[in-house]
Amino acid sequence: YDYNKAAHSDAEEDPCHRTYCGRGRQCVLMAESGRAECVCQEKCRPSFVPVCGSDGRFYENHCEVYRTACLERRRIYVVHSKDCFFKGQSGHSELRL
């Protein structure tokens, strides 16, 4: 069995292999058309690396910032400010330093 050939042919057959969706988004194959389409990321890997978003909210990691931006259809980026760590937004965790 030629694993290199199998991996290569899988990559050629999977349209998502060639599709870059950007931060906070993921590629999915549409069942009815078989085409690649970018959608908001369903979930992020669990990792606690706290960051502040430009919306003043606290996020558990970079992925959550960009996922939220996608879901809310607005631009949110990571800011390097400690202000939001002390605000305590409703519905979001707080970090006490």
mmCIF file of C-alpha atoms in Angstrom:
data_model
loop_
_atom_site.group_PDB
_atom_site.id
_atom_site.type_symbol
_atom_site.label_atom_id
_atom_site.label_comp_id
_atom_site.label_asym_id
_atom_site.label_seq_id
_atom_site.Cartn_x
_atom_site.Cartn_y
_atom_site.Cartn_z
ATOM 1 C CA TYR A 1 0.000 0.000 0.000
ATOM 2 C CA ASP A 2 1.427 3.370 -0.996
ATOM 3 C CA TYR A 3 0.589 5.818 1.810
ATOM 4 C CA ASN A 4 2.106 8.800 -0.018
ATOM 5 C CA LYS A 5 -0.095 8.183 -3.035
ATOM 6 C CA ALA A 6 -3.186 7.749 -0.839
ATOM 7 C CA ALA A 7 -2.498 10.955 1.098
ATOM 8 C CA HIS A 8 -1.839 12.831 -2.133
ATOM 9 C CA SER A 9 -5.055 11.622 -3.787
ATOM 10 C CA ASP A 10 -7.107 12.446 -0.665
ATOM 11 C CA ALA A 11 -5.740 15.994 -0.738
ATOM 12 C CA GLU A 12 -6.631 16.326 -4.423
ATOM 13 C CA GLU A 13 -10.172 15.054 -3.845
ATOM 14 C CA ASP A 14 -10.857 17.227 -0.786
ATOM 15 C CA PRO A 15 -11.726 20.777 -1.915
ATOM 16 C CA CYS A 16 -11.158 22.024 1.660
ATOM 17 C CA HIS A 17 -7.508 21.070 1.383
ATOM 18 C CA ARG A 18 -7.020 23.984 -1.022
ATOM 19 C CA THR A 19 -9.391 26.426 0.716
ATOM 20 C CA TYR A 20 -8.152 29.001 3.234
ATOM 21 C CA CYS A 21 -11.009 30.453 5.247
ATOM 22 C CA GLY A 22 -9.204 32.850 7.569
ATOM 23 C CA ARG A 23 -9.218 33.212 11.319
ATOM 24 C CA GLY A 24 -12.338 32.095 13.171
ATOM 25 C CA ARG A 25 -13.663 30.211 10.157
ATOM 26 C CA GLN A 26 -13.412 26.639 8.908
ATOM 27 C CA CYS A 27 -13.964 24.868 5.623
ATOM 28 C CA VAL A 28 -16.833 22.393 5.316
ATOM 29 C CA LEU A 29 -17.998 20.314 2.384
ATOM 30 C CA MET A 30 -21.597 21.071 1.505
ATOM 31 C CA ALA A 31 -23.507 17.778 1.363
ATOM 32 C CA GLU A 32 -25.759 18.688 -1.535
ATOM 33 C CA SER A 33 -23.110 20.220 -3.821
ATOM 34 C CA GLY A 34 -19.869 18.654 -2.567
ATOM 35 C CA ARG A 35 -18.322 22.131 -2.727
ATOM 36 C CA ALA A 36 -16.052 23.703 -0.135
ATOM 37 C CA GLU A 37 -17.575 26.543 1.848
ATOM 38 C CA CYS A 38 -16.212 28.679 4.682
ATOM 39 C CA VAL A 39 -18.350 28.927 7.816
ATOM 40 C CA CYS A 40 -17.769 30.240 11.322
ATOM 41 C CA GLN A 41 -15.751 27.841 13.420
ATOM 42 C CA GLU A 42 -18.040 25.574 15.433
ATOM 43 C CA LYS A 43 -15.736 25.513 18.448
ATOM 44 C CA CYS A 44 -12.180 26.302 19.449
ATOM 45 C CA ARG A 45 -9.667 23.976 21.032
ATOM 46 C CA PRO A 46 -9.763 24.337 24.800
ATOM 47 C CA SER A 47 -6.764 26.424 25.808
ATOM 48 C CA PHE A 48 -6.624 29.170 28.397
ATOM 49 C CA VAL A 49 -4.403 31.933 27.033
ATOM 50 C CA PRO A 50 -6.468 35.002 27.995
ATOM 51 C CA VAL A 51 -6.670 37.949 25.614
ATOM 52 C CA CYS A 52 -8.647 41.174 25.341
ATOM 53 C CA GLY A 53 -10.760 41.886 22.292
ATOM 54 C CA SER A 54 -11.140 45.315 20.706
ATOM 55 C CA ASP A 55 -14.785 45.127 21.853
ATOM 56 C CA GLY A 56 -13.593 45.355 25.483
ATOM 57 C CA ARG A 57 -14.442 41.740 26.253
ATOM 58 C CA PHE A 58 -12.235 39.073 27.778
ATOM 59 C CA TYR A 59 -11.696 35.906 25.720
ATOM 60 C CA GLU A 60 -10.117 32.608 26.724
ATOM 61 C CA ASN A 61 -7.836 32.600 23.659
ATOM 62 C CA HIS A 62 -7.224 34.122 20.207
ATOM 63 C CA CYS A 63 -9.477 31.580 18.504
ATOM 64 C CA GLU A 64 -12.491 32.699 20.567
ATOM 65 C CA VAL A 65 -11.900 36.335 19.524
ATOM 66 C CA TYR A 66 -11.958 35.507 15.817
ATOM 67 C CA ARG A 67 -14.800 32.981 16.156
ATOM 68 C CA THR A 68 -16.946 35.617 17.888
ATOM 69 C CA ALA A 69 -16.067 38.169 15.200
ATOM 70 C CA CYS A 70 -17.254 35.714 12.553
ATOM 71 C CA LEU A 71 -20.473 34.839 14.389
ATOM 72 C CA GLU A 72 -21.307 38.507 15.049
ATOM 73 C CA ARG A 73 -20.205 39.545 11.543
ATOM 74 C CA ARG A 74 -17.999 42.358 12.742
ATOM 75 C CA ARG A 75 -14.307 43.074 13.096
ATOM 76 C CA ILE A 76 -12.871 42.214 16.498
ATOM 77 C CA TYR A 77 -9.152 41.949 17.012
ATOM 78 C CA VAL A 78 -6.846 41.222 19.931
ATOM 79 C CA VAL A 79 -5.704 44.305 21.823
ATOM 80 C CA HIS A 80 -2.811 44.425 24.228
ATOM 81 C CA SER A 81 -4.533 46.216 27.075
ATOM 82 C CA LYS A 82 -5.209 44.934 30.569
ATOM 83 C CA ASP A 83 -8.311 47.097 31.032
ATOM 84 C CA CYS A 84 -10.797 44.427 29.989
ATOM 85 C CA PHE A 85 -9.330 41.930 32.455
ATOM 86 C CA PHE A 86 -10.796 43.988 35.272
ATOM 87 C CA LYS A 87 -14.136 45.044 33.731
ATOM 88 C CA GLY A 88 -16.037 41.804 34.281
ATOM 89 C CA GLN A 89 -18.320 41.698 31.240
ATOM 90 C CA SER A 90 -21.580 39.846 31.795
ATOM 91 C CA GLY A 91 -21.509 36.424 30.224
ATOM 92 C CA HIS A 92 -17.725 36.387 30.046
ATOM 93 C CA SER A 93 -15.152 35.193 32.526
ATOM 94 C CA GLU A 94 -13.024 37.534 34.562
ATOM 95 C CA LEU A 95 -9.337 37.299 35.218
ATOM 96 C CA ARG A 96 -8.060 38.743 38.464
ATOM 97 C CA LEU A 97 -4.352 39.457 38.440
#
